[in-house]
């Protein structure tokens, strides 16, 4: 696939979650981070046996687009699943289970992240922003420029691109086109609208 650049233990944690349970479903790196966030889980209904191992759903509170949402999730549930299927925020797209397409890009504490490969427990206690936060009455300059530059065809990649561009320009407001291409290398447009995406970014930068 073409990119913008052209090439593309069984120990029990203090929280009560079993490290083995997490490792079984999610992988070591994700489990370690999830355990850190698990202390903020509001209730562990899945701990039916009283052994501290959460086997079912838990109730957690997420900070999404400036509002607190109580949701239900299993330890293996992804952030993307909760956003789309519980909060009806369908901008981020389920293209792949890894970050290779960029279609599931959201902001977590102002940093771009792949919601499809982020366990929802990893997002507890953090500020999550989706592409929906850039629309509405206070339309952000990035989606506005995507529209005026006709920077989409099917539009499937667009929400991920818009979020990634917003995050990139926040960090690099004066970036050159070459720096933009390099910085957005993690997002793919199968329709090949890259030239117009670059034009949209140029509009946001003021020409
Ligand atoms: S506009 Fe179709 S994938 Fe980008």
mmCIF file of C-alpha atoms and ligand atoms in Angstrom:
data_model
loop_
_atom_site.group_PDB
_atom_site.id
_atom_site.type_symbol
_atom_site.label_atom_id
_atom_site.label_comp_id
_atom_site.label_asym_id
_atom_site.label_seq_id
_atom_site.Cartn_x
_atom_site.Cartn_y
_atom_site.Cartn_z
ATOM 1 C CA UNK A 1 0.000 0.000 0.000
ATOM 2 C CA UNK A 2 1.228 3.450 -0.900
ATOM 3 C CA UNK A 3 1.809 5.987 1.823
ATOM 4 C CA UNK A 4 2.063 9.744 1.792
ATOM 5 C CA UNK A 5 5.835 9.547 1.400
ATOM 6 C CA UNK A 6 5.630 6.983 -1.347
ATOM 7 C CA UNK A 7 7.177 4.149 0.675
ATOM 8 C CA UNK A 8 6.220 3.503 2.771
ATOM 9 C CA UNK A 9 3.751 -14.079 35.711
ATOM 10 C CA UNK A 10 1.134 -14.907 37.436
ATOM 11 C CA UNK A 11 1.845 -12.131 40.011
ATOM 12 C CA UNK A 12 -1.171 -10.183 41.128
ATOM 13 C CA UNK A 13 -1.113 -6.431 40.815
ATOM 14 C CA UNK A 14 -2.101 -4.123 43.635
ATOM 15 C CA UNK A 15 -5.176 -3.233 41.618
ATOM 16 C CA UNK A 16 -6.404 -6.802 41.938
ATOM 17 C CA UNK A 17 -6.027 -7.702 38.281
ATOM 18 C CA UNK A 18 -4.171 -10.888 37.482
ATOM 19 C CA UNK A 19 -1.154 -10.259 35.288
ATOM 20 C CA UNK A 20 -1.632 -13.727 33.742
ATOM 21 C CA UNK A 21 -5.176 -12.889 32.657
ATOM 22 C CA UNK A 22 -3.999 -9.817 30.859
ATOM 23 C CA UNK A 23 -1.063 -11.551 29.238
ATOM 24 C CA UNK A 24 -3.358 -14.265 27.909
ATOM 25 C CA UNK A 25 -5.566 -11.899 25.990
ATOM 26 C CA UNK A 26 -3.539 -8.880 25.104
ATOM 27 C CA UNK A 27 0.207 -9.283 24.990
ATOM 28 C CA UNK A 28 2.864 -8.261 27.452
ATOM 29 C CA UNK A 29 3.346 -4.630 26.471
ATOM 30 C CA UNK A 30 -0.330 -3.818 26.360
ATOM 31 C CA UNK A 31 -0.943 -5.692 29.595
ATOM 32 C CA UNK A 32 1.692 -3.747 31.467
ATOM 33 C CA UNK A 33 0.127 -0.449 30.490
ATOM 34 C CA UNK A 34 -3.379 -1.683 31.142
ATOM 35 C CA UNK A 35 -2.420 -2.748 34.643
ATOM 36 C CA UNK A 36 -1.225 0.767 35.354
ATOM 37 C CA UNK A 37 -4.615 2.160 34.376
ATOM 38 C CA UNK A 38 -6.644 -0.544 36.048
ATOM 39 C CA UNK A 39 -6.475 1.145 39.446
ATOM 40 C CA UNK A 40 -8.993 3.614 38.084
ATOM 41 C CA UNK A 41 -11.531 1.003 37.122
ATOM 42 C CA UNK A 42 -14.718 1.945 38.914
ATOM 43 C CA UNK A 43 -16.055 -1.542 39.608
ATOM 44 C CA UNK A 44 -15.056 -5.072 38.757
ATOM 45 C CA UNK A 45 -18.279 -6.946 38.260
ATOM 46 C CA UNK A 46 -16.337 -9.725 36.562
ATOM 47 C CA UNK A 47 -14.575 -10.677 39.778
ATOM 48 C CA UNK A 48 -17.262 -13.207 40.602
ATOM 49 C CA UNK A 49 -14.990 -15.695 42.334
ATOM 50 C CA UNK A 50 -13.547 -13.068 44.639
ATOM 51 C CA UNK A 51 -9.994 -13.857 43.623
ATOM 52 C CA UNK A 52 -9.290 -10.494 42.043
ATOM 53 C CA UNK A 53 -9.259 -11.909 38.505
ATOM 54 C CA UNK A 54 -11.563 -10.004 36.193
ATOM 55 C CA UNK A 55 -13.076 -12.485 33.753
ATOM 56 C CA UNK A 56 -16.070 -10.535 32.579
ATOM 57 C CA UNK A 57 -16.974 -6.939 32.019
ATOM 58 C CA UNK A 58 -15.918 -4.045 34.179
ATOM 59 C CA UNK A 59 -17.368 -0.566 34.471
ATOM 60 C CA UNK A 60 -14.962 2.214 33.638
ATOM 61 C CA UNK A 61 -15.187 5.938 33.070
ATOM 62 C CA UNK A 62 -13.682 7.462 29.949
ATOM 63 C CA UNK A 63 -12.995 11.118 29.249
ATOM 64 C CA UNK A 64 -13.976 11.494 25.600
ATOM 65 C CA UNK A 65 -14.216 14.827 23.795
ATOM 66 C CA UNK A 66 -14.466 16.676 27.089
ATOM 67 C CA UNK A 67 -17.246 14.586 28.631
ATOM 68 C CA UNK A 68 -17.163 11.687 31.077
ATOM 69 C CA UNK A 69 -18.743 8.435 29.887
ATOM 70 C CA UNK A 70 -19.366 5.297 31.930
ATOM 71 C CA UNK A 71 -18.919 2.247 29.737
ATOM 72 C CA UNK A 72 -18.704 -1.526 30.044
ATOM 73 C CA UNK A 73 -15.658 -3.394 28.835
ATOM 74 C CA UNK A 74 -13.712 -6.595 29.167
ATOM 75 C CA UNK A 75 -9.961 -6.353 29.780
ATOM 76 C CA UNK A 76 -9.399 -7.291 26.132
ATOM 77 C CA UNK A 77 -11.798 -4.678 24.710
ATOM 78 C CA UNK A 78 -10.201 -2.089 22.466
ATOM 79 C CA UNK A 79 -10.769 1.630 22.689
ATOM 80 C CA UNK A 80 -12.050 1.590 19.115
ATOM 81 C CA UNK A 81 -14.730 -0.960 20.015
ATOM 82 C CA UNK A 82 -16.021 1.204 22.859
ATOM 83 C CA UNK A 83 -15.932 4.428 20.845
ATOM 84 C CA UNK A 84 -17.863 2.955 17.943
ATOM 85 C CA UNK A 85 -20.235 0.514 19.613
ATOM 86 C CA UNK A 86 -21.014 2.162 22.956
ATOM 87 C CA UNK A 87 -20.441 5.877 22.392
ATOM 88 C CA UNK A 88 -21.585 5.958 18.758
ATOM 89 C CA UNK A 89 -18.429 7.805 17.722
ATOM 90 C CA UNK A 90 -17.831 6.127 14.375
ATOM 91 C CA UNK A 91 -15.248 8.468 12.865
ATOM 92 C CA UNK A 92 -12.301 6.224 13.680
ATOM 93 C CA UNK A 93 -12.458 3.232 11.356
ATOM 94 C CA UNK A 94 -11.788 -0.503 11.948
ATOM 95 C CA UNK A 95 -9.469 -1.080 9.016
ATOM 96 C CA UNK A 96 -6.835 -3.156 10.765
ATOM 97 C CA UNK A 97 -6.020 -4.369 14.254
ATOM 98 C CA UNK A 98 -2.688 -2.591 14.104
ATOM 99 C CA UNK A 99 -1.772 1.036 13.343
ATOM 100 C CA UNK A 100 -0.664 0.287 9.768
ATOM 101 C CA UNK A 101 -3.473 2.229 8.037
ATOM 102 C CA UNK A 102 -3.937 5.187 10.393
ATOM 103 C CA UNK A 103 -7.720 4.929 9.949
ATOM 104 C CA UNK A 104 -8.321 4.479 13.684
ATOM 105 C CA UNK A 105 -6.270 7.479 14.747
ATOM 106 C CA UNK A 106 -7.500 9.345 17.835
ATOM 107 C CA UNK A 107 -5.776 11.677 20.262
ATOM 108 C CA UNK A 108 -4.888 10.411 23.723
ATOM 109 C CA UNK A 109 -3.549 13.204 25.913
ATOM 110 C CA UNK A 110 -3.024 15.175 22.700
ATOM 111 C CA UNK A 111 -0.848 12.477 21.117
ATOM 112 C CA UNK A 112 -2.019 10.504 18.067
ATOM 113 C CA UNK A 113 -2.775 6.869 18.897
ATOM 114 C CA UNK A 114 -4.369 3.904 17.181
ATOM 115 C CA UNK A 115 -7.678 3.159 18.907
ATOM 116 C CA UNK A 116 -7.744 -0.294 17.303
ATOM 117 C CA UNK A 117 -4.592 -1.413 19.073
ATOM 118 C CA UNK A 118 -5.200 0.405 22.366
ATOM 119 C CA UNK A 119 -6.953 -1.494 25.139
ATOM 120 C CA UNK A 120 -9.711 0.642 26.561
ATOM 121 C CA UNK A 121 -8.243 0.159 30.046
ATOM 122 C CA UNK A 122 -5.125 1.887 28.810
ATOM 123 C CA UNK A 123 -7.209 4.977 28.101
ATOM 124 C CA UNK A 124 -8.726 5.288 31.584
ATOM 125 C CA UNK A 125 -7.687 8.528 33.241
ATOM 126 C CA UNK A 126 -6.571 10.079 29.952
ATOM 127 C CA UNK A 127 -8.157 12.654 27.708
ATOM 128 C CA UNK A 128 -9.400 11.063 24.506
ATOM 129 C CA UNK A 129 -10.341 13.147 21.484
ATOM 130 C CA UNK A 130 -11.900 11.788 18.349
ATOM 131 C CA UNK A 131 -12.426 13.369 14.972
ATOM 132 C CA UNK A 132 -15.949 14.288 16.071
ATOM 133 C CA UNK A 133 -14.430 16.879 18.432
ATOM 134 C CA UNK A 134 -13.074 18.753 15.406
ATOM 135 C CA UNK A 135 -16.458 19.179 13.749
ATOM 136 C CA UNK A 136 -19.760 20.764 14.613
ATOM 137 C CA UNK A 137 -20.368 24.434 15.333
ATOM 138 C CA UNK A 138 -16.684 25.097 16.048
ATOM 139 C CA UNK A 139 -15.356 23.490 12.909
ATOM 140 C CA UNK A 140 -11.603 23.022 13.151
ATOM 141 C CA UNK A 141 -9.429 24.479 10.392
ATOM 142 C CA UNK A 142 -8.180 21.031 9.349
ATOM 143 C CA UNK A 143 -11.495 19.417 8.339
ATOM 144 C CA UNK A 144 -12.531 22.761 6.815
ATOM 145 C CA UNK A 145 -9.405 22.736 4.649
ATOM 146 C CA UNK A 146 -9.960 19.088 3.664
ATOM 147 C CA UNK A 147 -13.338 20.151 2.331
ATOM 148 C CA UNK A 148 -12.130 23.206 0.433
ATOM 149 C CA UNK A 149 -9.176 21.296 -1.033
ATOM 150 C CA UNK A 150 -11.365 18.339 -2.007
ATOM 151 C CA UNK A 151 -8.960 16.109 -0.093
ATOM 152 C CA UNK A 152 -11.068 12.974 -0.074
ATOM 153 C CA UNK A 153 -12.758 10.511 -2.376
ATOM 154 C CA UNK A 154 -14.417 7.601 -0.578
ATOM 155 C CA UNK A 155 -13.628 9.353 2.701
ATOM 156 C CA UNK A 156 -12.761 6.197 4.602
ATOM 157 C CA UNK A 157 -9.266 7.381 5.502
ATOM 158 C CA UNK A 158 -10.301 10.976 6.085
ATOM 159 C CA UNK A 159 -11.158 10.956 9.829
ATOM 160 C CA UNK A 160 -7.825 9.339 10.654
ATOM 161 C CA UNK A 161 -5.976 11.762 8.410
ATOM 162 C CA UNK A 162 -7.776 14.774 9.883
ATOM 163 C CA UNK A 163 -6.866 13.758 13.446
ATOM 164 C CA UNK A 164 -3.284 12.941 12.477
ATOM 165 C CA UNK A 165 -2.905 16.258 10.633
ATOM 166 C CA UNK A 166 -4.328 18.216 13.555
ATOM 167 C CA UNK A 167 -1.880 16.526 15.957
ATOM 168 C CA UNK A 168 1.039 17.033 13.574
ATOM 169 C CA UNK A 169 0.331 20.713 12.944
ATOM 170 C CA UNK A 170 -0.123 21.338 16.671
ATOM 171 C CA UNK A 171 3.456 20.166 17.102
ATOM 172 C CA UNK A 172 4.842 21.511 13.819
ATOM 173 C CA UNK A 173 2.786 24.514 12.666
ATOM 174 C CA UNK A 174 5.475 25.630 10.206
ATOM 175 C CA UNK A 175 6.349 22.211 8.794
ATOM 176 C CA UNK A 176 7.440 21.975 5.174
ATOM 177 C CA UNK A 177 5.618 19.749 2.705
ATOM 178 C CA UNK A 178 8.428 17.233 2.995
ATOM 179 C CA UNK A 179 8.153 17.224 6.787
ATOM 180 C CA UNK A 180 4.393 16.788 6.457
ATOM 181 C CA UNK A 181 4.864 13.790 4.168
ATOM 182 C CA UNK A 182 7.281 12.237 6.619
ATOM 183 C CA UNK A 183 5.214 13.067 9.690
ATOM 184 C CA UNK A 184 2.021 11.576 8.248
ATOM 185 C CA UNK A 185 3.662 8.460 6.894
ATOM 186 C CA UNK A 186 1.512 6.323 9.186
ATOM 187 C CA UNK A 187 -1.711 7.173 7.346
ATOM 188 C CA UNK A 188 -2.742 5.556 4.079
ATOM 189 C CA UNK A 189 -5.244 6.730 1.475
ATOM 190 C CA UNK A 190 -6.223 3.950 -0.874
ATOM 191 C CA UNK A 191 -7.883 6.450 -3.200
ATOM 192 C CA UNK A 192 -4.620 8.339 -3.583
ATOM 193 C CA UNK A 193 -5.741 11.809 -2.593
ATOM 194 C CA UNK A 194 -2.328 12.706 -1.223
ATOM 195 C CA UNK A 195 -1.791 15.770 -3.411
ATOM 196 C CA UNK A 196 -5.025 17.344 -2.205
ATOM 197 C CA UNK A 197 -4.272 16.417 1.407
ATOM 198 C CA UNK A 198 -0.984 18.293 1.076
ATOM 199 C CA UNK A 199 -2.916 21.201 -0.406
ATOM 200 C CA UNK A 200 -5.348 21.139 2.534
ATOM 201 C CA UNK A 201 -2.460 21.254 4.983
ATOM 202 C CA UNK A 202 -0.992 24.152 3.050
ATOM 203 C CA UNK A 203 -4.288 26.022 3.481
ATOM 204 C CA UNK A 204 -4.185 25.456 7.239
ATOM 205 C CA UNK A 205 -0.617 26.759 7.354
ATOM 206 C CA UNK A 206 -1.768 29.914 5.605
ATOM 207 C CA UNK A 207 -0.754 29.120 2.071
HETATM 208 S S1 LIG B 1 -10.362 8.945 0.249
HETATM 209 FE FE1 LIG B 1 -10.692 6.818 -0.043
HETATM 210 S S2 LIG B 1 -9.140 5.885 1.204
HETATM 211 FE FE2 LIG B 1 -8.668 8.002 1.266
#
